[in-house]
Coordinates of C-alpha atoms and ligand atoms in Angstrom, one line a residue:
X227 CA 79.7 57.9 166.4
X228 CA 81.5 60.7 168.1
X229 CA 85.2 61.7 168.6
X230 CA 87.1 64.7 169.7
X231 CA 90.5 66.3 169.3
X232 CA 92.1 68.9 171.5
X233 CA 94.7 71.1 169.8
X234 CA 96.8 73.7 171.5
X235 CA 99.6 75.9 170.3
X236 CA 101.8 74.8 173.2
X237 CA 101.5 71.1 172.4
X238 CA 104.6 71.3 170.3
X239 CA 106.3 68.1 169.0
X240 CA 108.9 69.8 166.8
X241 CA 109.5 72.0 163.8
X242 CA 108.9 69.8 160.7
X243 CA 112.0 69.4 158.6
X244 CA 110.6 69.9 155.1
X245 CA 112.7 66.9 153.9
X246 CA 110.0 64.7 155.5
X247 CA 108.2 65.1 152.1
X248 CA 111.0 63.7 150.0
X249 CA 110.7 61.0 147.3
X250 CA 112.9 58.6 145.4
X251 CA 113.9 57.9 141.8
X252 CA 115.7 54.6 141.2
X253 CA 117.1 53.3 138.0
X254 CA 114.4 50.7 138.0
X255 CA 111.6 49.9 135.5
X256 CA 110.2 53.0 133.9
X257 CA 111.1 55.4 136.6
X258 CA 113.9 57.1 134.7
X259 CA 113.4 55.9 131.1
X260 CA 109.8 56.6 130.0
X261 CA 109.2 58.3 133.4
X262 CA 111.2 61.4 133.9
X263 CA 113.4 61.1 130.8
X264 CA 112.0 60.3 127.3
X265 CA 113.7 62.4 124.6
X266 CA 111.4 61.3 121.9
X267 CA 108.3 62.3 123.8
X268 CA 106.3 65.3 122.4
X269 CA 106.5 66.8 125.9
X270 CA 110.3 66.4 126.2
X271 CA 112.3 69.5 126.8
X272 CA 115.8 70.3 125.3
X273 CA 117.4 67.9 127.8
X274 CA 114.9 65.0 127.1
X275 CA 113.0 65.5 130.4
X276 CA 109.2 65.2 130.2
X277 CA 107.6 68.5 131.0
X278 CA 104.2 66.9 131.8
X279 CA 105.9 64.8 134.5
X280 CA 107.9 67.7 135.8
X281 CA 104.6 69.7 136.2
X282 CA 103.1 66.9 138.3
X283 CA 106.3 66.5 140.4
X284 CA 106.2 70.3 141.1
X285 CA 102.6 70.0 142.3
X286 CA 103.9 67.7 145.0
X287 CA 106.5 70.3 146.1
X288 CA 109.1 67.6 146.7
X289 CA 112.0 69.0 148.6
X290 CA 114.6 66.2 148.2
X291 CA 114.9 63.1 145.9
X292 CA 116.9 60.0 146.6
X293 CA 118.9 58.6 143.7
X294 CA 120.0 56.2 142.0
X295 CA 118.9 53.3 144.2
X296 CA 117.7 51.3 146.0
X297 CA 118.9 47.9 145.3
X298 CA 120.3 49.1 142.1
X299 CA 123.0 51.1 143.7
X300 CA 124.7 48.1 145.3
X301 CA 126.2 47.0 141.9
X302 CA 126.4 50.4 140.3
X303 CA 129.5 52.1 138.9
X304 CA 128.8 55.8 139.0
X305 CA 131.5 56.4 136.4
X306 CA 129.3 54.6 133.8
X307 CA 126.7 57.4 134.0
X308 CA 129.0 60.5 133.4
X309 CA 130.7 61.9 130.4
X310 CA 129.8 61.7 126.7
X311 CA 126.6 59.7 126.3
X312 CA 127.8 57.8 123.3
X313 CA 130.8 56.5 125.3
X314 CA 128.7 55.2 128.2
X315 CA 128.6 51.4 128.6
X316 CA 125.5 49.2 128.6
X317 CA 125.6 47.0 131.7
X318 CA 123.7 44.2 133.2
X319 CA 121.8 45.7 136.1
X320 CA 121.9 42.9 138.6
X321 CA 119.3 44.0 141.2
X322 CA 116.4 44.0 138.8
X323 CA 118.0 41.9 136.0
X324 CA 117.6 44.5 133.2
X325 CA 119.9 46.3 130.9
X326 CA 121.1 49.7 132.0
X327 CA 121.9 52.0 129.1
X328 CA 123.4 54.7 131.3
X329 CA 121.8 57.4 129.1
X330 CA 120.9 59.1 132.3
X331 CA 123.4 59.5 135.1
X332 CA 124.4 61.8 138.0
X333 CA 124.8 65.0 136.1
X334 CA 121.5 64.7 134.2
X335 CA 119.7 63.8 137.4
X336 CA 121.1 66.8 139.3
X337 CA 119.9 69.0 136.3
X338 CA 116.4 67.4 136.4
X339 CA 116.2 67.9 140.2
X340 CA 117.0 71.6 139.8
X341 CA 114.1 71.9 137.3
X342 CA 111.7 70.4 139.8
X343 CA 113.2 72.5 142.7
X344 CA 114.4 69.5 144.6
X345 CA 117.7 68.7 146.3
X346 CA 119.4 65.3 145.7
X347 CA 119.9 62.6 148.3
X348 CA 122.7 60.5 146.8
X349 CA 123.5 56.9 147.6
X350 CA 126.9 55.3 147.2
X351 CA 127.6 51.6 146.4
X352 CA 128.7 49.7 149.5
X353 CA 127.7 46.4 148.0
X354 CA 130.3 45.7 145.3
X355 CA 132.4 48.8 146.1
X356 CA 133.7 50.8 149.0
X357 CA 135.8 53.7 150.3
X358 CA 137.7 54.5 147.1
X359 CA 134.7 54.7 144.7
X360 CA 132.7 56.7 147.3
X361 CA 135.3 59.3 148.0
X362 CA 136.0 59.7 144.2
X363 CA 132.3 60.2 143.5
X364 CA 132.0 62.8 146.2
X365 CA 135.0 64.6 144.9
X366 CA 133.5 64.5 141.4
X367 CA 130.2 66.0 142.7
X368 CA 131.2 68.5 145.4
X369 CA 134.8 69.6 145.0
X370 CA 135.1 73.0 143.4
X371 CA 138.0 72.1 141.0
X372 CA 141.7 71.7 140.6
X373 CA 141.7 67.9 141.1
X374 CA 141.4 64.9 138.9
X375 CA 137.7 64.1 139.6
X376 CA 136.4 67.7 140.0
X377 CA 138.1 68.7 136.8
X378 CA 136.6 65.7 135.1
X379 CA 133.1 67.0 136.1
X380 CA 134.0 70.4 134.6
X381 CA 135.2 68.7 131.4
X382 CA 131.8 67.0 131.3
X383 CA 130.2 70.4 131.2
X384 CA 129.4 71.1 134.9
X385 CA 131.5 74.0 136.0
X386 CA 130.0 74.4 139.4
X387 CA 130.0 71.7 142.1
X388 CA 126.7 70.0 142.7
X389 CA 127.1 70.5 146.4
X390 CA 125.0 67.4 147.3
X391 CA 124.5 67.5 151.0
X392 CA 122.9 64.2 152.0
X393 CA 124.6 60.9 151.2
X394 CA 123.4 57.4 151.9
X395 CA 126.0 54.9 152.9
X396 CA 124.7 52.0 150.8
X397 CA 121.2 50.5 150.7
X398 CA 119.5 47.8 152.7
X399 CA 122.7 46.0 153.4
X400 CA 120.9 43.7 155.9
X401 CA 119.0 42.1 153.1
X402 CA 120.1 38.7 151.6
X403 CA 118.8 39.9 148.2
X404 CA 121.3 42.8 148.2
X405 CA 124.3 42.4 145.9
X406 CA 127.1 42.5 148.4
X407 CA 124.9 41.9 151.4
X408 CA 126.7 42.3 154.7
X409 CA 126.4 41.4 158.4
X410 CA 126.0 44.3 160.7
X411 CA 129.6 44.1 161.7
X412 CA 130.9 44.0 158.2
X413 CA 128.6 46.8 157.1
X414 CA 129.3 48.9 160.2
X415 CA 133.0 48.8 159.7
X416 CA 132.8 49.7 156.0
X417 CA 130.2 52.4 156.6
X418 CA 132.4 54.0 159.3
X419 CA 135.6 54.0 157.1
X420 CA 133.7 55.2 154.0
X421 CA 132.0 57.9 156.0
X422 CA 135.3 59.0 157.5
X423 CA 136.9 59.4 154.1
X424 CA 133.9 61.2 152.7
X425 CA 133.9 63.7 155.5
X426 CA 137.5 64.4 154.8
X427 CA 136.6 65.2 151.2
X428 CA 133.6 67.4 152.3
X429 CA 133.0 68.0 156.0
X430 CA 129.6 69.7 155.3
X431 CA 127.8 66.6 154.1
X432 CA 125.2 64.6 156.1
X433 CA 125.5 60.9 156.2
X434 CA 122.8 58.2 156.5
X435 CA 123.6 54.7 157.7
X436 CA 121.5 51.7 156.7
X437 CA 119.1 50.3 159.2
X438 CA 116.8 47.3 158.6
X439 CA 114.9 46.8 155.4
X440 CA 111.6 46.3 157.3
X441 CA 110.3 45.4 160.7
X442 CA 110.2 41.6 159.8
X443 CA 113.9 41.3 159.3
X444 CA 115.2 38.7 161.7
X445 CA 118.2 41.0 162.5
X446 CA 115.9 44.0 163.4
X447 CA 116.8 45.9 165.6
X448 CA 120.2 44.4 166.3
X449 CA 121.4 45.5 162.9
X450 CA 120.7 49.1 163.8
X451 CA 122.4 48.7 167.2
X452 CA 125.6 47.1 165.8
X453 CA 125.8 49.5 162.9
X454 CA 125.5 52.4 165.2
X455 CA 128.1 50.9 167.6
X456 CA 130.6 51.3 164.7
X457 CA 129.3 54.5 163.0
X458 CA 127.8 56.6 165.7
X459 CA 130.4 59.4 165.6
X460 CA 130.4 59.7 161.8
X461 CA 126.8 59.4 160.7
X462 CA 123.8 61.8 161.3
X463 CA 120.9 59.5 160.4
X464 CA 119.8 55.9 160.4
X465 CA 117.6 54.7 157.6
X466 CA 114.2 53.0 157.9
X467 CA 112.3 51.3 155.1
X468 CA 108.8 49.9 155.2
X469 CA 106.1 48.9 152.7
X470 CA 102.6 47.7 153.5
X471 CA 100.0 45.8 151.5
X472 CA 96.5 44.4 151.8
X473 CA 97.2 40.9 150.6
X474 CA 94.4 39.3 152.7
X475 CA 91.8 41.9 151.6
X476 CA 91.2 42.9 155.3
X477 CA 90.9 46.7 155.1
X478 CA 90.3 47.2 158.8
X479 CA 93.6 45.5 159.5
X480 CA 95.3 47.2 156.6
X481 CA 94.4 50.7 157.7
X482 CA 95.7 49.8 161.2
X483 CA 99.2 49.0 159.9
X484 CA 100.5 52.5 160.8
X485 CA 100.4 51.2 164.3
X486 CA 103.3 48.9 163.2
X487 CA 105.0 51.9 161.6
X488 CA 104.7 53.9 164.8
X489 CA 106.2 51.0 166.8
X490 CA 109.0 50.7 164.2
X491 CA 109.9 54.4 164.6
X492 CA 109.8 54.2 168.4
X493 CA 112.0 51.1 168.4
X494 CA 114.6 52.7 166.2
X495 CA 114.6 55.9 168.3
X496 CA 115.1 53.7 171.4
X497 CA 118.0 51.8 169.7
X498 CA 119.7 55.1 168.7
X499 CA 119.4 56.4 172.2
X500 CA 120.6 53.2 173.8
X501 CA 123.8 53.5 171.8
X502 CA 124.0 57.2 172.7
X503 CA 123.9 56.2 176.3
X504 CA 126.4 53.4 175.9
X505 CA 128.8 55.8 174.2
X506 CA 128.1 58.6 176.7
X507 CA 127.6 60.7 173.6
X508 CA 126.1 64.2 173.4
X509 CA 125.1 63.6 169.8
X510 CA 121.6 62.5 168.8
X511 CA 121.1 60.3 165.7
X512 CA 117.9 61.2 163.8
X513 CA 115.8 59.0 161.5
X514 CA 115.6 59.0 157.7
X515 CA 112.6 57.0 156.7
X516 CA 113.9 56.9 153.1
X517 CA 111.6 54.3 151.7
X518 CA 108.0 54.1 152.6
X519 CA 104.8 53.3 150.7
X520 CA 102.3 50.6 149.7
X521 CA 103.8 47.9 147.6
X522 CA 102.1 44.6 146.7
X523 CA 99.7 45.0 143.8
X524 CA 102.4 44.4 141.2
X525 CA 104.3 41.5 142.9
X526 CA 102.7 38.7 140.8
X527 CA 103.1 40.6 137.5
X528 CA 106.8 41.3 138.2
X529 CA 107.5 37.6 138.4
X530 CA 106.7 37.3 134.7
X531 CA 109.2 39.8 133.4
X532 CA 111.8 38.7 130.9
X533 CA 115.3 39.3 132.2
X534 CA 117.7 41.7 130.4
X535 CA 115.2 44.0 128.8
X536 CA 115.5 47.8 128.8
X537 CA 113.2 49.7 131.2
X538 CA 110.4 47.2 131.3
X539 CA 107.3 48.0 133.4
X540 CA 108.3 46.9 136.9
X541 CA 106.7 47.5 140.3
X542 CA 103.9 49.4 138.6
X543 CA 101.4 49.2 141.4
X544 CA 98.0 50.6 140.4
X545 CA 96.9 52.2 143.6
X546 CA 93.3 52.2 144.8
X547 CA 91.4 54.4 147.2
X548 CA 92.1 52.5 150.4
X549 CA 95.9 52.7 149.6
X550 CA 95.5 56.5 149.6
X551 CA 94.0 56.3 153.1
X552 CA 96.9 54.3 154.4
X553 CA 99.4 56.7 152.7
X554 CA 97.7 59.6 154.5
X555 CA 98.1 57.7 157.8
X556 CA 101.7 56.9 157.1
X557 CA 102.5 60.6 156.6
X558 CA 100.6 61.5 159.8
X559 CA 102.6 58.8 161.7
X560 CA 105.9 60.5 160.6
X561 CA 104.6 63.9 161.4
X562 CA 103.9 62.9 165.0
X563 CA 107.5 61.9 165.2
X564 CA 108.8 65.0 163.6
X565 CA 111.2 65.5 166.5
X566 CA 113.3 62.5 165.3
X567 CA 112.1 61.7 161.8
X568 CA 113.8 64.4 159.8
X569 CA 113.8 63.0 156.3
X570 CA 111.6 60.6 154.5
X571 CA 111.2 59.5 150.9
X572 CA 108.0 58.2 149.4
X573 CA 109.2 55.3 147.3
X574 CA 109.0 56.0 144.6
X575 CA 108.0 59.0 142.4
X576 CA 107.2 58.0 138.8
X577 CA 105.9 54.7 137.5
X578 CA 107.6 52.5 140.0
X579 CA 105.4 52.2 143.1
X580 CA 104.6 55.8 142.5
X581 CA 102.1 58.6 142.8
X582 CA 102.7 59.6 139.2
X583 CA 102.1 57.3 136.2
X584 CA 103.0 57.7 132.6
X585 CA 102.5 56.0 129.3
X586 CA 105.5 55.8 127.1
X587 CA 104.9 58.4 124.4
X588 CA 101.5 59.2 126.0
X589 CA 100.1 61.0 129.0
X590 CA 100.8 61.3 132.7
X591 CA 98.4 61.1 135.6
X592 CA 97.9 61.2 139.3
X593 CA 97.4 57.9 141.2
X594 CA 95.1 57.9 144.2
X595 CA 98.1 58.2 146.6
X596 CA 99.2 61.4 144.9
X597 CA 96.6 63.4 146.8
X598 CA 97.4 62.7 150.5
X599 CA 101.1 63.1 149.7
X600 CA 100.4 66.5 148.0
X601 CA 98.2 67.7 150.9
X602 CA 100.7 66.9 153.6
X603 CA 103.6 68.3 151.5
X604 CA 101.8 71.5 150.8
X605 CA 100.1 72.1 154.2
X606 CA 102.3 70.2 156.6
X607 CA 105.1 72.8 156.8
X608 CA 105.6 74.5 160.2
X609 CA 105.4 73.0 163.7
X610 CA 103.9 69.6 164.3
X611 CA 101.5 69.7 167.2
X612 CA 100.4 66.8 169.3
X613 CA 96.7 66.3 168.9
X614 CA 94.9 64.8 171.9
X615 CA 92.5 62.4 170.3
X616 CA 89.5 60.6 172.0
X617 CA 88.0 58.2 169.6
X618 CA 86.1 54.9 169.6
X619 CA 88.5 52.0 168.9
X620 CA 88.4 48.6 167.3
X621 CA 90.4 45.4 167.2
X622 CA 91.7 43.9 164.0
X623 CA 93.6 40.7 163.1
X624 CA 97.0 42.1 164.1
X625 CA 96.2 45.1 166.2
X626 CA 94.2 46.0 169.3
X627 CA 92.7 49.4 170.3
X628 CA 93.0 51.0 166.9
X629 CA 91.5 54.5 167.1
X630 CA 89.0 55.0 164.3
X631 CA 90.2 58.6 164.1
X632 CA 93.9 59.2 163.2
X633 CA 95.2 62.7 163.2
X634 CA 98.2 65.0 162.9
X635 CA 98.3 68.8 163.2
X636 CA 100.7 71.4 161.7
X637 CA 100.9 75.0 162.7
X638 CA 102.6 77.4 160.4
X639 CA 103.2 80.4 162.6
X640 CA 104.7 82.6 159.8
X641 CA 101.8 82.0 157.4
X642 CA 99.3 82.0 160.4
X643 CA 97.8 78.7 159.2
X644 CA 96.7 75.7 161.1
X645 CA 96.1 72.4 159.3
X646 CA 94.3 69.4 160.9
X647 CA 94.8 66.1 159.0
X648 CA 92.2 63.5 159.9
X649 CA 91.6 59.9 158.7
X650 CA 88.4 58.1 159.6
X651 CA 89.2 54.4 159.6
X652 CA 85.6 53.4 160.1
X653 CA 84.4 51.6 157.0
X654 CA 80.7 52.1 157.5
X655 CA 80.1 55.0 159.9
X656 CA 80.7 58.7 159.7
X657 CA 82.1 60.4 162.8
X658 CA 81.0 63.6 164.4
X659 CA 84.2 65.2 165.3
X660 CA 84.7 68.1 167.8
X661 CA 88.0 69.8 167.5
X662 CA 89.0 72.2 170.2
X663 CA 91.1 75.1 168.7
X664 CA 90.5 77.7 171.4
X665 CA 94.2 78.7 171.5
X666 CA 93.9 79.8 167.8
X667 CA 91.8 82.9 168.5
X668 CA 90.5 84.7 165.5
X669 CA 91.2 81.8 163.1
X670 CA 88.6 80.8 160.5
X671 CA 88.1 77.7 158.5
X672 CA 89.5 78.2 155.0
X673 CA 88.7 74.8 153.5
X674 CA 87.7 71.3 154.4
X675 CA 89.3 69.0 151.8
X676 CA 88.0 65.5 151.5
X677 CA 89.2 62.4 149.7
X678 CA 86.4 59.8 149.7
X679 CA 84.9 57.1 147.5
X680 CA 82.2 54.5 147.9
X681 CA 84.5 51.9 146.4
X682 CA 87.6 51.2 148.4
X683 CA 89.1 49.6 145.4
X684 CA 88.5 52.5 143.0
X685 CA 91.6 53.4 140.9
X686 CA 92.7 56.3 138.6
X687 CA 93.7 55.8 135.0
X688 CA 94.8 58.2 132.3
X689 CA 91.9 60.6 131.7
X690 CA 89.8 59.1 134.5
X691 CA 90.4 60.5 137.9
X692 CA 87.8 58.5 139.8
X693 CA 89.5 59.3 143.1
X694 CA 90.3 63.0 143.6
X695 CA 89.7 65.4 146.4
X696 CA 86.9 67.9 146.7
X697 CA 86.6 70.9 149.0
X698 CA 83.0 70.4 150.1
X699 CA 83.7 69.0 153.5
X700 CA 81.3 69.7 156.4
X701 CA 83.2 71.6 159.1
X702 CA 82.2 74.8 160.9
X703 CA 83.6 76.8 163.7
X704 CA 81.4 77.6 166.7
X705 CA 81.7 80.9 168.6
X706 CA 83.6 79.2 171.5
X707 CA 86.6 77.9 169.4
X708 CA 85.3 74.4 168.6
X709 CA 85.2 73.0 165.2
X710 CA 82.2 70.7 164.5
X711 CA 83.1 68.4 161.6
X712 CA 81.4 65.5 160.0
X713 CA 84.0 63.1 158.9
X714 CA 82.6 60.6 156.4
X715 CA 83.3 56.8 156.6
X716 CA 86.7 55.8 155.2
X717 CA 87.8 59.3 154.4
X718 CA 90.9 61.5 154.3
X719 CA 90.3 65.0 155.5
X720 CA 92.3 68.2 155.5
X721 CA 90.8 71.0 157.6
X722 CA 92.6 74.3 157.0
X723 CA 92.3 77.3 159.2
X724 CA 93.8 80.8 158.9
Ligands
AHR162 O1 111.8 50.8 146.2 C1 112.0 49.5 145.7 C2 113.0 48.7 146.4 O2 112.6 48.4 147.7 C3 114.3 49.3 146.6 O3 115.2 49.2 145.5 C4 114.9 48.6 147.7 O4 115.8 49.4 148.5 C5 113.7 48.2 148.5 O5 113.8 46.8 148.8

């Protein structure tokens, strides 16, 4: 089969905000305890952080990490996690029904983030709490000093303000499972008033309002519209969350699910712009896709967990090869909306629905999804260009006209690099792909990275990386500025030019 892509320097979508490659650490399962923090581990540094895990996080070049939840934040008292460790309370953690020891809290997380070169995206509790706790927390984190909360931070050993710029006003407040779940009107009013107070404390912050928890929520997209009616003037972003799974073992349909993601993004953009028009506003609200990934493998196992244990294995999806293909496609979908999707967080980062897995006291390794995430984070910085794709198409259970070839393109003018990301969704046929790169005169192919495997269900385990990329792809540049590439069946490809 044959397909083609036309790429041109002038087909600009937008500069990519590097925060598109963010991730997420929630106080959930073994993300924190046994994941990033394990003081007894042989690889632990002087602050108890696992160096092996930090090394893997650094390979992903993650620019921003959301914290501390997630559902967990909706019943969290941030004060529990600061100050002398021995005085911190143990609490029932209501979202995941575990015991939170609070050994790790805001200050330690900020310190860890610095070590992995990431900024923090902080969430405040708008489930059980509100304006007062949020403004105090912000004062504790960002105010230089001379006030009760900022001086308390200093007393706790953090002289300089953390200067956390991005703040989420709650989490998934549309969901009935959320502690303190709210209607859109209730949430919108609270988010507005909390945001107003927070901006008075620190006018330089950016605020994210909650949107819908997924596209199937009955209140989608009304929840976004009503929330923005209230909060439009005070917030900068609206949040999107979406997880996919292959529950019916229908891979053709599964790999097409990014068409739903694309539709989700377009609907949220339309909703934001409708409110903009209604308000005759000059301001544009952008999108923060701050939870996205595959999540379904561990659902059954999680139903067996004993309540009130400490850091049990929860949401430990073991990802297979086809999941990596979908993750690549999800990243490309966001890249093609780089003009409006400015931030995104792969949910999550370590152990909990994560690209990085660990054993308590043992090793750490890359799951299959680590690789497309790493490729796009490393090579997807610059300007997102609109690829013009001609590809054979198929129909699946839920989608029609699904192109076998899915692509996104990033041009880094400063580094003089062009990267073409390509997914072949065809499960049996390779594709002969012609890519027109005539506007990139003098560029040569540096590398054609491929992630492929004969078994769609192949997984990685500690010490056995069955699914990992190689650089032996088949792509060559002809004299007239065309790339001829062979793109294998069910494969993720990164063609790099310089
Ligand atoms: O990422 C896991 C959970 O998914 C988060 O806590 C919640 O926000 C979402 O439902």
